[in-house]
Coordinates of C-alpha atoms in Angstrom, one line a residue:
M25 CA -25.3 -18.6 -8.2
A26 CA -26.4 -19.5 -11.8
V27 CA -24.0 -17.8 -14.4
E28 CA -25.7 -15.9 -17.4
Q29 CA -24.7 -18.3 -20.1
N30 CA -24.5 -16.2 -23.1
R31 CA -22.6 -13.3 -21.9
Q32 CA -19.0 -12.7 -22.9
W33 CA -17.2 -11.4 -19.4
G34 CA -14.5 -9.3 -20.2
V35 CA -12.7 -8.6 -23.4
T36 CA -12.3 -11.8 -24.5
G37 CA -14.5 -15.5 -24.5
P38 CA -13.6 -17.8 -21.3
I39 CA -11.1 -20.3 -21.2
S40 CA -13.4 -22.8 -19.7
T41 CA -16.8 -22.9 -18.9
S42 CA -16.5 -26.1 -17.4
L43 CA -18.9 -26.7 -14.2
P44 CA -16.7 -27.9 -10.9
N45 CA -16.2 -31.5 -10.3
E46 CA -16.0 -33.4 -7.0
D47 CA -12.9 -32.7 -6.2
D48 CA -13.0 -28.9 -7.5
L49 CA -15.9 -28.6 -4.3
T50 CA -14.0 -30.7 -2.3
R51 CA -10.7 -27.9 -2.6
N52 CA -13.1 -24.9 -2.3
V53 CA -14.5 -26.4 1.1
A54 CA -11.0 -26.9 2.3
L55 CA -9.9 -23.4 0.9
I56 CA -12.9 -21.9 3.0
D57 CA -11.9 -23.9 6.1
E58 CA -8.3 -22.6 5.7
L59 CA -9.5 -18.8 5.2
K60 CA -11.6 -19.3 8.2
K61 CA -8.7 -20.7 10.7
Q62 CA -6.7 -17.7 9.2
N63 CA -9.3 -15.4 10.5
S64 CA -9.9 -13.9 7.2
Y65 CA -14.0 -13.8 8.0
E66 CA -15.7 -11.9 10.4
A67 CA -18.3 -13.0 13.2
S68 CA -22.0 -12.5 12.0
D69 CA -22.5 -10.0 15.0
E70 CA -19.9 -8.0 14.2
T71 CA -21.2 -7.4 10.5
D72 CA -24.6 -6.7 11.9
K73 CA -22.7 -3.9 13.8
R74 CA -21.5 -2.6 10.7
Q75 CA -24.6 -2.4 9.0
T76 CA -26.1 -0.6 12.1
T77 CA -23.1 1.7 12.0
L78 CA -23.5 2.4 8.3
Q79 CA -27.5 3.2 8.4
T80 CA -26.5 5.7 11.5
L81 CA -24.2 7.4 9.4
Q82 CA -26.6 7.8 6.7
K83 CA -29.3 9.6 9.1
I84 CA -26.0 12.0 9.9
A85 CA -25.2 12.5 6.4
T86 CA -28.9 13.6 5.9
E87 CA -29.0 15.8 9.0
F88 CA -25.6 17.3 8.0
V89 CA -27.0 18.6 4.6
R90 CA -30.2 19.7 6.2
H91 CA -28.0 21.5 8.9
V92 CA -26.1 23.3 6.5
C93 CA -28.9 24.1 3.9
K94 CA -30.5 26.0 7.1
K95 CA -27.5 27.8 7.7
K96 CA -27.5 29.3 4.1
G97 CA -30.9 29.8 4.5
L98 CA -32.2 27.9 1.3
P99 CA -36.0 27.4 1.2
P100 CA -37.6 24.9 3.1
S101 CA -38.7 23.2 -0.5
T102 CA -34.7 23.0 -1.4
I103 CA -34.0 21.7 2.4
E104 CA -36.4 18.6 2.1
S105 CA -35.3 17.8 -1.0
A106 CA -31.9 18.1 -0.8
G107 CA -31.0 14.7 0.4
G108 CA -27.5 13.1 0.9
K109 CA -26.1 9.7 0.9
I110 CA -23.2 7.4 2.2
F111 CA -21.4 5.0 -0.4
T112 CA -19.0 2.4 0.3
Y113 CA -16.3 1.2 -1.6
G114 CA -12.8 -0.8 -0.8
S115 CA -12.9 -3.9 1.1
Y116 CA -16.2 -3.4 2.7
R117 CA -17.9 -3.0 -0.8
L118 CA -16.5 -5.8 -2.1
G119 CA -17.3 -8.3 0.7
V120 CA -14.1 -9.0 1.4
Y121 CA -13.2 -7.4 4.9
G122 CA -12.3 -9.3 8.0
P123 CA -12.0 -8.5 11.5
G124 CA -11.1 -5.2 12.6
S125 CA -11.5 -4.0 9.1
D126 CA -12.0 -0.3 8.6
I127 CA -14.9 0.8 6.3
D128 CA -14.2 3.2 3.4
T129 CA -17.1 5.4 3.2
L130 CA -17.8 8.6 0.8
V131 CA -20.4 11.1 1.7
V132 CA -22.5 12.7 -1.6
V133 CA -23.7 15.9 -1.2
P134 CA -26.0 18.4 -3.5
K135 CA -24.3 21.3 -5.0
Y136 CA -24.9 23.3 -1.9
I137 CA -22.8 22.1 0.1
T138 CA -18.9 22.5 0.3
R139 CA -15.9 20.5 1.3
E140 CA -15.2 23.4 3.9
D141 CA -18.7 22.6 5.2
F142 CA -17.9 19.0 5.5
F143 CA -15.0 19.7 7.6
E144 CA -16.5 22.5 9.7
Y145 CA -20.2 20.8 10.6
L146 CA -20.1 17.1 10.3
P147 CA -17.7 16.4 13.0
P148 CA -19.7 18.2 15.9
I149 CA -23.0 16.5 13.8
L150 CA -21.7 13.1 14.1
K151 CA -20.8 13.6 18.0
R152 CA -24.2 14.8 18.8
M153 CA -26.0 12.3 16.8
A154 CA -24.0 9.1 17.8
P155 CA -24.5 6.9 21.0
P156 CA -22.6 9.0 23.7
G157 CA -19.0 7.8 23.5
A158 CA -19.1 6.2 20.2
I159 CA -16.9 8.6 18.4
E160 CA -13.1 8.6 19.1
G161 CA -9.9 9.7 17.8
M162 CA -11.8 12.4 15.1
K163 CA -8.9 13.2 12.8
P164 CA -9.6 15.5 9.8
V165 CA -7.2 15.9 7.3
P166 CA -8.1 18.6 4.6
D167 CA -5.0 18.9 2.9
A168 CA -4.6 15.3 1.6
Y169 CA -4.7 14.2 -1.7
V170 CA -8.3 12.8 -1.3
P171 CA -9.2 15.1 1.9
I172 CA -10.4 12.7 4.7
L173 CA -12.2 12.2 8.1
K174 CA -10.9 9.4 10.0
F175 CA -12.6 8.5 13.2
E176 CA -13.6 5.6 14.9
F177 CA -17.6 4.9 15.3
S178 CA -18.3 2.4 18.0
G179 CA -14.8 0.8 17.9
I180 CA -15.0 0.3 14.1
E181 CA -12.8 2.9 12.1
I182 CA -14.5 4.7 9.5
D183 CA -12.7 6.4 6.6
L184 CA -14.8 9.3 5.6
I185 CA -14.4 11.4 2.2
F186 CA -16.4 13.9 0.5
S187 CA -17.8 14.6 -3.2
R188 CA -20.2 17.4 -4.1
L189 CA -22.0 16.6 -7.5
A190 CA -23.5 19.7 -9.4
V191 CA -27.4 18.6 -8.6
S192 CA -30.0 20.0 -6.5
S193 CA -30.6 16.9 -4.8
V194 CA -28.9 13.6 -4.2
P195 CA -31.5 10.9 -3.1
L196 CA -31.3 7.4 -1.6
T197 CA -31.7 6.1 -4.9
L198 CA -28.8 7.9 -6.5
D199 CA -26.6 5.6 -8.8
L200 CA -22.9 6.7 -9.5
K201 CA -22.7 5.0 -12.6
D202 CA -24.1 7.8 -14.6
K203 CA -21.0 9.3 -16.3
G204 CA -23.3 12.5 -16.5
L205 CA -22.7 13.2 -13.0
L206 CA -19.1 13.7 -13.2
R207 CA -19.8 17.0 -14.8
G208 CA -18.8 19.9 -13.4
L209 CA -16.6 18.6 -10.6
D210 CA -13.2 19.4 -9.4
E211 CA -10.5 17.2 -9.5
Q212 CA -10.8 16.3 -5.8
D213 CA -14.7 15.3 -6.5
L214 CA -13.5 13.0 -9.3
R215 CA -11.0 11.2 -6.9
S216 CA -13.5 11.3 -4.1
L217 CA -16.0 9.2 -6.4
N218 CA -13.7 7.0 -8.3
G219 CA -13.2 4.4 -5.1
T220 CA -16.9 3.9 -5.4
R221 CA -17.1 3.7 -9.4
V222 CA -14.7 1.5 -9.6
T223 CA -15.9 -1.3 -6.9
D224 CA -19.2 -0.8 -8.2
E225 CA -17.9 -1.7 -11.9
I226 CA -15.8 -4.6 -11.0
L227 CA -18.8 -6.5 -8.7
E228 CA -20.8 -6.2 -12.0
L229 CA -18.4 -7.4 -14.3
V230 CA -18.0 -10.8 -12.4
P231 CA -19.6 -13.6 -13.1
Q232 CA -20.3 -15.0 -9.7
K233 CA -19.7 -12.5 -6.7
T234 CA -19.3 -15.6 -4.0
T235 CA -16.4 -17.1 -6.0
F236 CA -15.0 -13.8 -6.8
R237 CA -14.9 -12.7 -2.8
T238 CA -13.6 -16.2 -1.8
A239 CA -10.8 -16.0 -4.5
L240 CA -10.2 -12.6 -3.5
R241 CA -9.7 -13.3 -0.1
A242 CA -7.3 -16.1 -0.6
I243 CA -5.2 -14.0 -2.8
K244 CA -5.0 -10.8 -0.7
L245 CA -4.0 -13.0 2.4
W246 CA -1.6 -14.9 0.2
A247 CA -0.2 -11.2 -1.3
Q248 CA -0.2 -9.8 2.3
R249 CA 2.0 -12.8 3.9
R250 CA 4.4 -12.4 1.0
A251 CA 4.7 -8.9 1.7
I252 CA 3.8 -7.5 -2.0
Y253 CA 0.7 -5.7 -1.0
A254 CA 1.7 -1.9 -1.2
N255 CA 0.7 0.5 -3.8
V256 CA 3.0 3.5 -2.6
I257 CA 6.2 1.2 -2.7
G258 CA 5.8 -0.5 -5.6
F259 CA 3.5 -3.7 -5.5
P260 CA -0.1 -3.8 -6.3
G261 CA -2.7 -2.2 -3.9
G262 CA -5.9 -3.8 -2.9
V263 CA -8.0 -2.6 -6.1
A264 CA -5.4 -4.0 -8.3
W265 CA -5.5 -7.3 -6.8
A266 CA -8.9 -7.3 -7.0
M267 CA -9.3 -6.4 -10.3
L268 CA -6.3 -9.6 -11.3
V269 CA -8.4 -11.8 -9.6
A270 CA -12.0 -10.7 -11.4
R271 CA -9.9 -10.9 -14.9
V272 CA -9.4 -14.7 -14.1
C273 CA -12.7 -15.1 -12.7
Q274 CA -14.0 -13.7 -16.0
L275 CA -11.9 -16.4 -18.1
Y276 CA -13.6 -19.1 -15.7
P277 CA -17.1 -18.2 -15.5
Q278 CA -18.4 -21.5 -13.9
A279 CA -15.4 -22.2 -11.6
T280 CA -14.9 -22.3 -7.9
G281 CA -13.1 -19.8 -5.9
A282 CA -10.3 -22.8 -5.1
T283 CA -10.1 -23.0 -9.1
V284 CA -9.8 -19.5 -9.6
V285 CA -6.9 -19.1 -7.0
A286 CA -4.9 -21.8 -8.8
K287 CA -5.6 -20.6 -12.1
F288 CA -5.0 -17.1 -11.1
F289 CA -1.2 -18.2 -10.5
R290 CA -0.5 -19.4 -14.1
I291 CA -2.6 -17.0 -16.1
I292 CA -1.2 -13.6 -14.1
G293 CA 2.3 -15.5 -14.0
D294 CA 2.4 -15.7 -17.3
W295 CA 0.8 -12.7 -18.7
H296 CA 2.4 -11.0 -21.9
W297 CA 3.4 -7.8 -19.8
P298 CA 3.3 -4.9 -20.5
A299 CA -0.3 -6.2 -22.3
P300 CA -2.7 -4.4 -20.0
V301 CA -5.3 -6.4 -18.1
L302 CA -8.8 -5.4 -18.6
L303 CA -12.2 -5.9 -17.3
K304 CA -13.8 -4.1 -20.2
K305 CA -13.3 -2.0 -23.3
I306 CA -11.8 1.5 -22.1
E307 CA -14.7 3.9 -22.3
D308 CA -14.9 7.8 -23.5
G309 CA -16.7 10.0 -21.6
P310 CA -17.8 14.0 -21.0
L311 CA -14.9 15.1 -19.3
Q312 CA -11.4 17.0 -20.7
V313 CA -9.3 14.5 -18.5
P314 CA -6.6 12.0 -19.3
V315 CA -7.9 8.1 -20.4
W316 CA -5.5 5.7 -19.8
N317 CA -4.0 5.2 -23.5
P318 CA -0.2 4.4 -24.2
K319 CA -0.9 5.6 -27.8
V320 CA -1.4 9.2 -26.6
Y321 CA 0.9 9.4 -23.3
H322 CA 4.1 8.9 -23.0
S323 CA 4.0 8.3 -19.5
D324 CA 1.5 5.4 -19.9
R325 CA 4.1 3.4 -22.4
S326 CA 6.4 3.4 -19.3
H327 CA 3.9 1.0 -17.4
L328 CA 5.3 -2.4 -16.7
M329 CA 2.3 -4.1 -15.4
P330 CA -0.6 -2.0 -16.2
I331 CA -3.9 -2.9 -14.9
I332 CA -6.5 -0.5 -15.8
T333 CA -9.6 0.4 -13.8
P334 CA -12.9 -0.1 -15.2
A335 CA -14.7 3.4 -14.4
Y336 CA -14.3 6.2 -16.9
P337 CA -12.1 7.7 -16.5
S338 CA -9.8 4.7 -16.6
M339 CA -6.5 4.9 -15.2
C340 CA -3.4 2.6 -14.3
A341 CA -3.6 1.2 -10.6
T342 CA 0.0 -0.2 -11.0
H343 CA 1.9 2.8 -12.1
N344 CA 4.5 2.7 -9.5
I345 CA 5.8 -1.1 -10.1
S346 CA 9.6 -1.1 -11.0
Q347 CA 11.5 -3.6 -12.7
S348 CA 12.5 -5.1 -9.4
T349 CA 8.9 -5.2 -8.0
R350 CA 7.5 -6.8 -11.0
K351 CA 10.1 -9.6 -10.4
I352 CA 9.5 -10.5 -7.1
I353 CA 5.6 -10.3 -8.0
I354 CA 6.2 -13.0 -10.9
R355 CA 8.6 -15.1 -8.6
E356 CA 5.7 -15.1 -5.8
L357 CA 3.4 -16.0 -8.4
R358 CA 5.7 -19.1 -9.9
R359 CA 5.9 -20.2 -6.0
G360 CA 1.9 -19.6 -5.7
E361 CA 1.8 -21.9 -8.8
G362 CA 3.8 -24.7 -7.6
L363 CA 1.9 -24.8 -4.6
A364 CA -1.4 -24.8 -6.3
G365 CA -0.3 -27.8 -8.4
K366 CA 0.7 -29.8 -5.0
I367 CA -2.4 -28.8 -3.3
S368 CA -4.3 -30.5 -6.4
D369 CA -2.2 -33.4 -5.9
K370 CA -2.8 -33.5 -2.5
K371 CA 1.0 -33.1 -1.7
A372 CA 0.2 -29.6 0.1
E373 CA -2.3 -27.9 2.2
W374 CA -3.8 -24.7 1.6
K375 CA -2.3 -23.0 4.6
D376 CA 1.2 -23.8 2.8
L377 CA 0.3 -21.0 0.3
F378 CA -0.1 -18.8 3.1
D379 CA 3.4 -18.8 4.5
R380 CA 5.0 -15.8 5.8
H381 CA 7.4 -14.2 3.8
T382 CA 11.3 -15.0 4.1
F383 CA 12.6 -11.0 3.3
F384 CA 14.7 -10.8 6.5
T385 CA 15.3 -14.5 7.2
E386 CA 16.7 -16.1 4.1
G387 CA 16.2 -13.5 1.4
Y388 CA 19.5 -11.5 1.0
K389 CA 22.6 -11.1 2.3
Y390 CA 22.9 -7.3 1.8
Y391 CA 20.2 -4.4 2.7
L392 CA 19.8 -0.8 2.1
S393 CA 18.3 1.1 5.3
V394 CA 16.3 4.1 4.7
V395 CA 16.1 6.0 8.0
V396 CA 13.8 8.8 8.4
G397 CA 14.1 10.7 11.5
S398 CA 12.1 13.9 12.9
R399 CA 12.4 15.5 16.5
T400 CA 8.2 16.0 16.7
K401 CA 5.7 13.2 16.0
D402 CA 3.3 15.8 13.8
A403 CA 6.7 16.4 11.3
Q404 CA 7.3 12.8 11.3
K405 CA 3.7 11.6 10.2
I406 CA 4.3 13.9 7.1
W407 CA 8.2 13.7 6.4
C408 CA 8.1 9.9 6.8
G409 CA 5.2 9.6 4.4
L410 CA 6.9 11.9 1.7
V411 CA 10.0 9.5 2.2
E412 CA 7.8 6.6 1.8
S413 CA 6.4 8.0 -1.2
R414 CA 9.7 8.5 -2.7
V415 CA 11.3 5.0 -2.0
R416 CA 10.4 3.8 -5.4
Y417 CA 12.7 6.5 -6.8
L418 CA 15.6 5.1 -5.5
V419 CA 14.5 1.6 -6.3
S420 CA 13.9 2.4 -10.1
S421 CA 17.5 4.2 -10.4
L422 CA 19.2 1.0 -8.8
D423 CA 17.4 -0.7 -11.3
H424 CA 18.2 1.4 -14.2
E425 CA 21.5 2.7 -13.2
V426 CA 23.3 -0.1 -11.3
P427 CA 24.1 -3.4 -13.5
S428 CA 25.6 -5.2 -10.8
I429 CA 22.2 -4.9 -8.9
E430 CA 19.7 -8.2 -10.3
I431 CA 17.3 -6.7 -7.8
A432 CA 16.4 -3.8 -5.6
H433 CA 13.5 -5.2 -3.2
P434 CA 11.7 -3.0 -1.0
F435 CA 10.1 -4.5 2.0
N436 CA 6.2 -3.5 2.0
K437 CA 6.1 -1.1 5.0
G438 CA 8.6 0.5 7.5
F439 CA 8.9 0.4 10.8
D440 CA 8.2 3.0 13.6
R441 CA 10.6 3.4 16.3
I442 CA 10.9 5.9 19.0
H443 CA 14.1 6.9 21.0
H444 CA 14.9 9.1 24.0
C445 CA 18.7 10.8 23.8
K446 CA 20.3 12.5 26.3
D447 CA 22.7 14.8 23.6
E448 CA 23.3 15.9 20.3
Q449 CA 25.8 13.0 19.7
E450 CA 23.6 10.2 20.6
I451 CA 20.6 12.3 18.5
D452 CA 23.4 11.9 15.9
A453 CA 23.7 8.1 16.2
V454 CA 19.8 7.5 16.1
I455 CA 19.0 9.4 13.1
S456 CA 22.1 7.3 11.7
G457 CA 20.2 4.0 12.4
D458 CA 21.7 3.4 16.1
L459 CA 18.7 1.3 18.1
R460 CA 20.7 1.5 21.4
Y461 CA 18.4 4.2 22.9
Q462 CA 15.0 3.1 21.7
E463 CA 12.4 2.8 24.9
I464 CA 8.9 1.8 23.0
K465 CA 8.4 -1.1 21.3
T466 CA 8.6 -1.1 17.5
E467 CA 5.1 -0.4 15.1
A468 CA 5.1 -1.3 11.7
T469 CA 3.9 1.6 9.9
D470 CA 0.9 0.0 8.1
L471 CA -0.3 -0.5 11.6
S472 CA -0.2 3.2 12.5
N473 CA -2.7 3.9 9.9
D474 CA -2.4 7.6 10.5
P475 CA -4.3 9.7 8.2
K476 CA -1.6 12.7 8.0
R477 CA 1.1 10.0 6.9
I478 CA -1.1 7.8 4.5
A479 CA -2.0 11.3 3.2
A480 CA 1.3 12.6 2.8
A481 CA 2.5 9.0 1.1
Q482 CA -0.2 9.2 -1.5
D483 CA 0.6 12.8 -2.4
G484 CA 3.9 13.2 -1.6
A485 CA 3.1 15.8 0.7
N486 CA 1.7 18.7 -1.5
G487 CA 0.5 21.2 0.3
M488 CA 0.9 19.8 3.5
V489 CA 2.7 21.8 6.5
P490 CA 3.9 19.8 9.5
S491 CA 3.1 21.7 12.8
V492 CA 5.9 22.4 15.2
D493 CA 5.2 22.3 19.1
S494 CA 8.7 24.2 20.4
N495 CA 8.1 22.4 23.8
E496 CA 8.1 18.8 22.1
I497 CA 12.0 19.9 21.0
L498 CA 13.0 20.5 24.6
P499 CA 14.1 18.0 26.6
N500 CA 11.3 15.9 28.9
G501 CA 11.4 15.7 32.5
D502 CA 14.5 13.3 32.2
G503 CA 16.4 15.5 30.5
K504 CA 16.5 13.7 26.9
Y505 CA 15.3 14.2 23.8
T506 CA 12.8 12.2 22.5
I507 CA 13.3 11.5 18.4
Y508 CA 11.2 9.5 16.0
T509 CA 12.4 7.4 13.6
S510 CA 10.7 5.0 10.5
T511 CA 13.1 2.6 8.8
F512 CA 12.1 0.9 5.2
Y513 CA 14.2 -2.1 4.4
I514 CA 15.6 -2.8 0.6
G515 CA 17.0 -5.6 0.1
I516 CA 19.6 -6.3 -2.8
E517 CA 20.3 -9.2 -4.7
L518 CA 23.6 -8.7 -6.9
A519 CA 24.0 -10.0 -10.5
E520 CA 25.4 -13.3 -11.0
D521 CA 28.3 -12.1 -13.2
Q522 CA 29.4 -8.9 -10.7
T523 CA 32.8 -8.8 -10.9
K524 CA 33.0 -4.9 -9.9
K525 CA 32.7 -2.9 -6.5
L526 CA 29.7 -1.6 -5.9
D527 CA 28.9 1.9 -6.1
I528 CA 25.8 3.6 -5.3
T529 CA 26.6 7.4 -4.4
W530 CA 25.2 9.1 -7.1
Q531 CA 21.9 7.2 -6.9
V532 CA 21.5 8.1 -2.9
K533 CA 22.6 11.5 -3.5
H534 CA 20.1 12.0 -6.1
F535 CA 16.9 10.3 -3.7
K536 CA 18.3 12.5 -0.5
Q537 CA 18.1 15.3 -3.0
R538 CA 14.6 14.6 -4.3
C539 CA 13.3 14.5 -0.9
T540 CA 14.8 17.2 0.8
S541 CA 13.8 19.3 -2.0
W542 CA 10.5 19.3 -0.2
A543 CA 9.2 23.0 0.6
Q544 CA 8.8 22.3 4.0
Y545 CA 12.0 20.3 4.6
D546 CA 13.6 21.4 7.5
E547 CA 17.1 20.3 8.4
N548 CA 17.0 21.1 12.2
L549 CA 13.9 19.1 12.4
M550 CA 14.1 16.4 10.3
S551 CA 16.6 13.7 8.6
L552 CA 17.5 11.0 6.5
S553 CA 20.1 8.6 6.2
I554 CA 20.7 5.5 4.0
V555 CA 22.4 2.7 6.1
N556 CA 24.1 -0.2 4.6
T557 CA 23.3 -3.3 6.5
R558 CA 24.5 -7.0 6.7
S559 CA 21.5 -9.4 7.2
Y560 CA 23.0 -10.8 10.2
D561 CA 23.1 -7.4 11.5
L562 CA 19.4 -6.6 11.1
P563 CA 17.6 -5.3 14.3
S564 CA 15.7 -7.9 16.4
D565 CA 12.5 -6.2 16.0
V566 CA 12.0 -7.1 12.3
F567 CA 11.8 -11.0 13.1
Q568 CA 8.6 -12.6 14.1
P569 CA 8.9 -14.9 17.3
G570 CA 10.3 -18.3 16.0
E571 CA 12.2 -16.8 13.2
V572 CA 16.1 -18.2 12.8
R573 CA 18.0 -14.8 12.4
P574 CA 20.8 -15.1 10.0
T575 CA 24.2 -15.4 11.6
K576 CA 27.3 -13.8 10.7
P577 CA 29.6 -16.6 8.2
K578 CA 32.9 -17.5 9.7
K579 CA 36.1 -15.8 7.8
K580 CA 37.6 -17.9 4.8
T581 CA 41.1 -18.3 5.3
L582 CA 42.6 -16.8 2.1
K583 CA 44.8 -18.5 -0.3
K584 CA 48.3 -17.5 -1.1
A585 CA 48.4 -15.5 -4.0
E586 CA 49.4 -17.0 -7.6
P587 CA 52.8 -17.1 -8.1
N588 CA 52.8 -15.2 -11.6
G589 CA 51.4 -12.2 -9.2
K590 CA 47.9 -11.9 -11.7
K591 CA 45.2 -9.9 -9.2
R592 CA 41.7 -12.5 -9.1
A593 CA 38.5 -10.8 -10.4
Y594 CA 36.2 -9.2 -7.4
G595 CA 33.3 -11.6 -7.3
A596 CA 30.0 -11.4 -5.9
S597 CA 31.1 -13.1 -3.2
E598 CA 33.6 -10.8 -2.2
L599 CA 31.0 -7.8 -2.0
E600 CA 30.3 -8.1 1.1
D601 CA 32.9 -4.7 2.0
A602 CA 32.4 -3.4 -1.5
S603 CA 28.5 -3.3 -1.2
Q604 CA 29.1 -0.7 1.9
S605 CA 31.3 1.7 0.1
Q606 CA 29.9 4.8 -1.2
S607 CA 32.8 7.4 -1.9
G608 CA 31.6 11.2 -1.0
I609 CA 29.3 10.0 1.6
K610 CA 30.0 10.8 4.9
R611 CA 30.3 7.2 6.9
Q612 CA 30.2 6.7 10.5
Q613 CA 30.1 3.3 12.6
S614 CA 26.6 2.2 14.1
S615 CA 26.1 0.4 17.4
N616 CA 27.0 -2.7 15.8
G617 CA 30.0 -1.7 14.0
T618 CA 28.5 -1.9 10.5
P619 CA 29.7 1.5 8.3
I620 CA 27.1 3.6 7.7
A621 CA 25.9 6.6 5.3
N622 CA 24.1 9.5 6.5
S623 CA 22.3 12.7 5.1
S624 CA 25.3 15.2 6.3

């Protein structure tokens, strides 16, 4: 695809406009081949199925608008011109979706249709107009930060959100780039439009879409494999990684996808943070809403790795990044840069770039396990989402307030477990991290894909109320209680010159208070424990087949005390016991004998 020769892409000129040579083209072919081996691309018949599904959704959206207009007694001329349009955003719109990916969709409607209409009338119209049995798993979440309707359409997961414009007609030719369309909208409508507007801007701001998509597929796969892909926890999310790749594409407008990937690690790894990454100059607009500006807003000055969305109103997509997660991201970029150099020198292959992380196998000696528990499934979805949204605050407090900790590294997903307990003693053990009563296979939190949980994590469960089924709290037919837990792990790297005992009592207490101060918290229904875990005590379900678990080191024989009676300094190598000490927090013994701190 030809690149516009006289156009400046981005806020600065390019670093290089050189055309790719034969080696560049060969590496690019090898990268695409590897991405195919890694199952990054979808079969063409599946892509055709997605397009057919979206065409059907468009017909349903039009009928939905007509139906509601008729219900409200609007004149026929208004009904005929009302329209309604389906937009996409996220990985599908960017063109980097893979097998099993969902489709993020947005229905835009005229002023006559309300959000209440969306949740009341659209589900039955979906079921009526779709092929028999095509709609499954309908899950409306009207109280989410961005209200959403989640369902499967012929096996394809659809996330459908809603936005109403202050116009009388939404034709199929409507373009959301017009900032004037934002006038008169409430915050939820603005948030719903933002995904599509940002995605479309990104695509317009890259020199070559094919190159961008190849590079982004590679960087997304790399970030997921290295466990640095999760906005809620404190890493860049999908849109942030997309903007970083887009910026490197702007700097090398003629490059291949493989060259962009190689340059990506050096450019972003050497970025002078907190200088922001911008794809275009920040624009003003017609609304009285904040636009990212560290000169005006104190909170914007605190962003450590600001990556700014290009669509008005511009905002920071990476405000959750902490000191520790920034260190981890830069560390991984350095690793990527080294491997890219070896690939260029033919001393490594692209598959080496996508090796799985070593967070559990080699990462750390000490971990904090944040164990979130509930007695009902619905309560667990919302309670776990809320705690997940606040794990980054615990990480931040460890960064700022505990000098002996060099890095507090949160893993980018949690682990869901279900347990069956015969009495309160077993329940107490489970909510403190004991896995002896687990009876159902562990599932990573990102695989549950539950809209309530996601909504709670995005907005701290604001306005969400868990439903409580009294029968679910009672024992089952075997006389056992079902307990739901989700565990988030934080790897602890101690400072090299650390000579004191590790005391995180206050940080843990403050974190628990921040979580349990939620208006819907019920101590009889929910629990929160912080468990100190050594690497060799990690549960088996966090490891993949073939991974080698850490083993307990043999005890060293202590040397006799020096004759002068001087006490030795308490060094980092001796912190194994000190890291367990949390005075003021009740201590118990888990099933493996590790002291733990619970929420009581």
